[in-house]
Amino acid sequence: MVHFGRSVPPAALLPVFLVFFKVGTPIQLAAIVYGVLWPVLVNSMDGARHVDTQYLDTAQVFHLPRWRVVLAAAAPKIFAGLRLSVALALIMMVISELYASSEGIGHRMREAEGSVDIPAMWAGIVLLGVLGVVLNGLFLAVERRALRWHRGRTAA
């Protein structure tokens, strides 16, 4: 079921979201959440599935909760999914604004397209590129700080 849900493009579900949510912020949030859920979920499952058994055995000896060890061991994979989700959130934000909003960068770009305002369209594209780079940089800073303990470690 996870791979089925992951395979359905979030943009294709915008008409379905229109049935359940009001036009505007609720539909945008639904589309963004649906889009970013899958990379985090799949990477989290993969990270938890491949926890080294030595970690689990050591945790058992020291009477540590199993979930804490699994979470720590899967954290790099979880952060990889979150990093992918940052870019997908930006993409889904624009797509949802294109079709289900009366404001935002996507809506302004659609208006610029309708009036053949090429500089305004390029301004939106450049703004989205800068926004993507800034968000990625901010997320990398958070990831480096959160996974400071993991730096320098090599895969077995």
mmCIF file of C-alpha atoms in Angstrom:
data_model
loop_
_atom_site.group_PDB
_atom_site.id
_atom_site.type_symbol
_atom_site.label_atom_id
_atom_site.label_comp_id
_atom_site.label_asym_id
_atom_site.label_seq_id
_atom_site.Cartn_x
_atom_site.Cartn_y
_atom_site.Cartn_z
ATOM 1 C CA MET A 1 0.000 0.000 0.000
ATOM 2 C CA VAL A 2 2.868 2.369 0.748
ATOM 3 C CA HIS A 3 4.337 1.957 -2.720
ATOM 4 C CA PHE A 4 0.910 2.397 -4.293
ATOM 5 C CA GLY A 5 0.356 5.674 -2.423
ATOM 6 C CA ARG A 6 3.854 6.807 -3.295
ATOM 7 C CA SER A 7 3.271 6.085 -6.978
ATOM 8 C CA VAL A 8 0.230 8.345 -7.281
ATOM 9 C CA PRO A 9 1.430 11.828 -8.287
ATOM 10 C CA PRO A 10 0.197 14.424 -5.784
ATOM 11 C CA ALA A 11 -0.677 16.829 -8.592
ATOM 12 C CA ALA A 12 -3.056 14.223 -10.031
ATOM 13 C CA LEU A 13 -4.976 14.245 -6.756
ATOM 14 C CA LEU A 14 -5.731 17.983 -6.806
ATOM 15 C CA PRO A 15 -9.241 17.364 -8.225
ATOM 16 C CA VAL A 16 -9.879 14.859 -5.416
ATOM 17 C CA PHE A 17 -8.633 17.350 -2.833
ATOM 18 C CA LEU A 18 -10.981 19.945 -4.334
ATOM 19 C CA VAL A 19 -13.914 17.697 -3.439
ATOM 20 C CA PHE A 20 -12.832 17.357 0.198
ATOM 21 C CA PHE A 21 -11.310 20.744 0.965
ATOM 22 C CA LYS A 22 -12.066 24.393 0.317
ATOM 23 C CA VAL A 23 -10.089 26.242 -2.337
ATOM 24 C CA GLY A 24 -7.169 28.036 -0.761
ATOM 25 C CA THR A 25 -4.985 27.078 2.167
ATOM 26 C CA PRO A 26 -6.713 23.767 3.117
ATOM 27 C CA ILE A 27 -6.275 22.249 -0.339
ATOM 28 C CA GLN A 28 -2.726 23.552 -0.573
ATOM 29 C CA LEU A 29 -1.819 21.985 2.759
ATOM 30 C CA ALA A 30 -3.466 18.692 1.794
ATOM 31 C CA ALA A 31 -1.521 18.546 -1.476
ATOM 32 C CA ILE A 32 1.777 19.482 0.170
ATOM 33 C CA VAL A 33 1.359 17.022 3.047
ATOM 34 C CA TYR A 34 0.428 14.210 0.661
ATOM 35 C CA GLY A 35 3.435 15.005 -1.522
ATOM 36 C CA VAL A 36 6.021 15.188 1.255
ATOM 37 C CA LEU A 37 4.714 12.253 3.284
ATOM 38 C CA TRP A 38 6.036 9.527 1.006
ATOM 39 C CA PRO A 39 9.782 10.265 0.876
ATOM 40 C CA VAL A 40 9.877 10.599 4.668
ATOM 41 C CA LEU A 41 7.822 7.439 5.207
ATOM 42 C CA VAL A 42 9.748 5.284 2.734
ATOM 43 C CA ASN A 43 13.150 6.448 3.982
ATOM 44 C CA SER A 44 12.081 6.001 7.614
ATOM 45 C CA MET A 45 10.896 2.468 6.919
ATOM 46 C CA ASP A 46 14.122 1.661 5.097
ATOM 47 C CA GLY A 47 16.258 3.140 7.872
ATOM 48 C CA ALA A 48 14.378 1.245 10.577
ATOM 49 C CA ARG A 49 14.479 -1.989 8.590
ATOM 50 C CA HIS A 50 18.265 -1.892 8.232
ATOM 51 C CA VAL A 51 19.302 -1.168 11.817
ATOM 52 C CA ASP A 52 22.401 -3.170 12.703
ATOM 53 C CA THR A 53 21.495 -6.044 15.016
ATOM 54 C CA GLN A 54 24.544 -5.245 17.164
ATOM 55 C CA TYR A 55 22.897 -1.918 18.048
ATOM 56 C CA LEU A 56 19.745 -3.709 19.140
ATOM 57 C CA ASP A 57 21.678 -6.304 21.131
ATOM 58 C CA THR A 58 23.700 -3.592 22.873
ATOM 59 C CA ALA A 59 20.537 -1.665 23.688
ATOM 60 C CA GLN A 60 19.018 -4.787 25.200
ATOM 61 C CA VAL A 61 22.083 -5.360 27.381
ATOM 62 C CA PHE A 62 21.936 -1.773 28.654
ATOM 63 C CA HIS A 63 18.138 -1.884 29.058
ATOM 64 C CA LEU A 64 17.594 0.945 26.573
ATOM 65 C CA PRO A 65 14.250 1.286 24.808
ATOM 66 C CA ARG A 66 14.370 -0.386 21.405
ATOM 67 C CA TRP A 67 12.528 2.507 19.704
ATOM 68 C CA ARG A 68 15.217 4.968 20.799
ATOM 69 C CA VAL A 69 18.002 2.922 19.240
ATOM 70 C CA VAL A 70 16.027 2.367 16.048
ATOM 71 C CA LEU A 71 15.220 6.086 15.807
ATOM 72 C CA ALA A 72 18.869 7.066 16.303
ATOM 73 C CA ALA A 73 20.125 4.504 13.787
ATOM 74 C CA ALA A 74 17.494 5.465 11.210
ATOM 75 C CA ALA A 75 17.961 9.225 11.701
ATOM 76 C CA PRO A 76 20.304 9.722 8.694
ATOM 77 C CA LYS A 77 17.772 8.046 6.383
ATOM 78 C CA ILE A 78 14.904 9.999 7.942
ATOM 79 C CA PHE A 79 16.769 13.244 7.342
ATOM 80 C CA ALA A 80 17.435 12.204 3.736
ATOM 81 C CA GLY A 81 13.669 11.802 3.258
ATOM 82 C CA LEU A 82 13.032 15.147 4.928
ATOM 83 C CA ARG A 83 15.562 16.833 2.651
ATOM 84 C CA LEU A 84 13.807 15.440 -0.421
ATOM 85 C CA SER A 85 10.533 16.608 1.057
ATOM 86 C CA VAL A 86 11.718 20.209 1.299
ATOM 87 C CA ALA A 87 12.098 20.353 -2.484
ATOM 88 C CA LEU A 88 8.827 18.486 -3.031
ATOM 89 C CA ALA A 89 7.007 20.865 -0.683
ATOM 90 C CA LEU A 90 8.146 23.793 -2.800
ATOM 91 C CA ILE A 91 7.020 22.049 -5.984
ATOM 92 C CA MET A 92 3.642 21.118 -4.502
ATOM 93 C CA MET A 93 3.195 24.656 -3.172
ATOM 94 C CA VAL A 94 3.561 26.073 -6.675
ATOM 95 C CA ILE A 95 1.352 23.433 -8.292
ATOM 96 C CA SER A 96 -1.399 23.928 -5.723
ATOM 97 C CA GLU A 97 -1.180 27.708 -6.165
ATOM 98 C CA LEU A 98 -1.425 27.317 -9.929
ATOM 99 C CA TYR A 99 -4.740 25.521 -9.740
ATOM 100 C CA ALA A 100 -6.351 26.076 -6.370
ATOM 101 C CA SER A 101 -5.439 29.515 -5.096
ATOM 102 C CA SER A 102 -5.993 33.175 -5.775
ATOM 103 C CA GLU A 103 -2.596 34.221 -4.428
ATOM 104 C CA GLY A 104 1.002 33.029 -4.180
ATOM 105 C CA ILE A 105 3.939 32.633 -6.533
ATOM 106 C CA GLY A 106 2.243 29.951 -8.653
ATOM 107 C CA HIS A 107 -0.881 32.057 -9.068
ATOM 108 C CA ARG A 108 1.178 35.132 -10.023
ATOM 109 C CA MET A 109 3.072 33.076 -12.569
ATOM 110 C CA ARG A 110 -0.201 31.848 -14.075
ATOM 111 C CA GLU A 111 -1.447 35.434 -14.298
ATOM 112 C CA ALA A 112 1.837 36.463 -15.939
ATOM 113 C CA GLU A 113 1.480 33.604 -18.419
ATOM 114 C CA GLY A 114 -2.078 34.700 -19.264
ATOM 115 C CA SER A 115 -0.960 38.262 -19.967
ATOM 116 C CA VAL A 116 2.270 37.114 -21.669
ATOM 117 C CA ASP A 117 4.352 39.000 -19.104
ATOM 118 C CA ILE A 118 7.656 37.192 -19.671
ATOM 119 C CA PRO A 119 9.695 39.219 -17.126
ATOM 120 C CA ALA A 120 7.138 38.468 -14.384
ATOM 121 C CA MET A 121 7.215 34.758 -15.259
ATOM 122 C CA TRP A 122 11.017 34.725 -15.069
ATOM 123 C CA ALA A 123 10.895 36.668 -11.813
ATOM 124 C CA GLY A 124 8.732 33.890 -10.357
ATOM 125 C CA ILE A 125 11.079 31.212 -11.650
ATOM 126 C CA VAL A 126 14.158 32.962 -10.250
ATOM 127 C CA LEU A 127 12.375 33.585 -6.939
ATOM 128 C CA LEU A 128 11.505 29.896 -6.676
ATOM 129 C CA GLY A 129 15.107 28.931 -7.464
ATOM 130 C CA VAL A 130 16.467 31.259 -4.781
ATOM 131 C CA LEU A 131 13.841 30.075 -2.316
ATOM 132 C CA GLY A 132 14.787 26.460 -3.026
ATOM 133 C CA VAL A 133 18.494 27.120 -2.481
ATOM 134 C CA VAL A 134 17.833 29.026 0.763
ATOM 135 C CA LEU A 135 15.487 26.340 2.127
ATOM 136 C CA ASN A 136 17.977 23.613 1.212
ATOM 137 C CA GLY A 137 20.785 25.503 2.947
ATOM 138 C CA LEU A 138 18.695 26.026 6.071
ATOM 139 C CA PHE A 139 17.714 22.384 6.155
ATOM 140 C CA LEU A 140 21.341 21.277 5.691
ATOM 141 C CA ALA A 141 22.335 23.429 8.676
ATOM 142 C CA VAL A 142 19.624 21.802 10.797
ATOM 143 C CA GLU A 143 20.607 18.350 9.562
ATOM 144 C CA ARG A 144 24.302 18.905 10.311
ATOM 145 C CA ARG A 145 23.469 20.061 13.818
ATOM 146 C CA ALA A 146 21.023 17.221 14.502
ATOM 147 C CA LEU A 147 23.311 14.529 13.077
ATOM 148 C CA ARG A 148 26.558 15.963 14.456
ATOM 149 C CA TRP A 149 27.229 12.633 16.168
ATOM 150 C CA HIS A 150 26.970 10.800 12.848
ATOM 151 C CA ARG A 151 29.570 12.841 10.954
ATOM 152 C CA GLY A 152 32.716 11.008 9.997
ATOM 153 C CA ARG A 153 31.122 7.606 10.414
ATOM 154 C CA THR A 154 31.524 5.162 7.528
ATOM 155 C CA ALA A 155 29.012 2.592 6.390
ATOM 156 C CA ALA A 156 29.798 -0.987 7.334
#
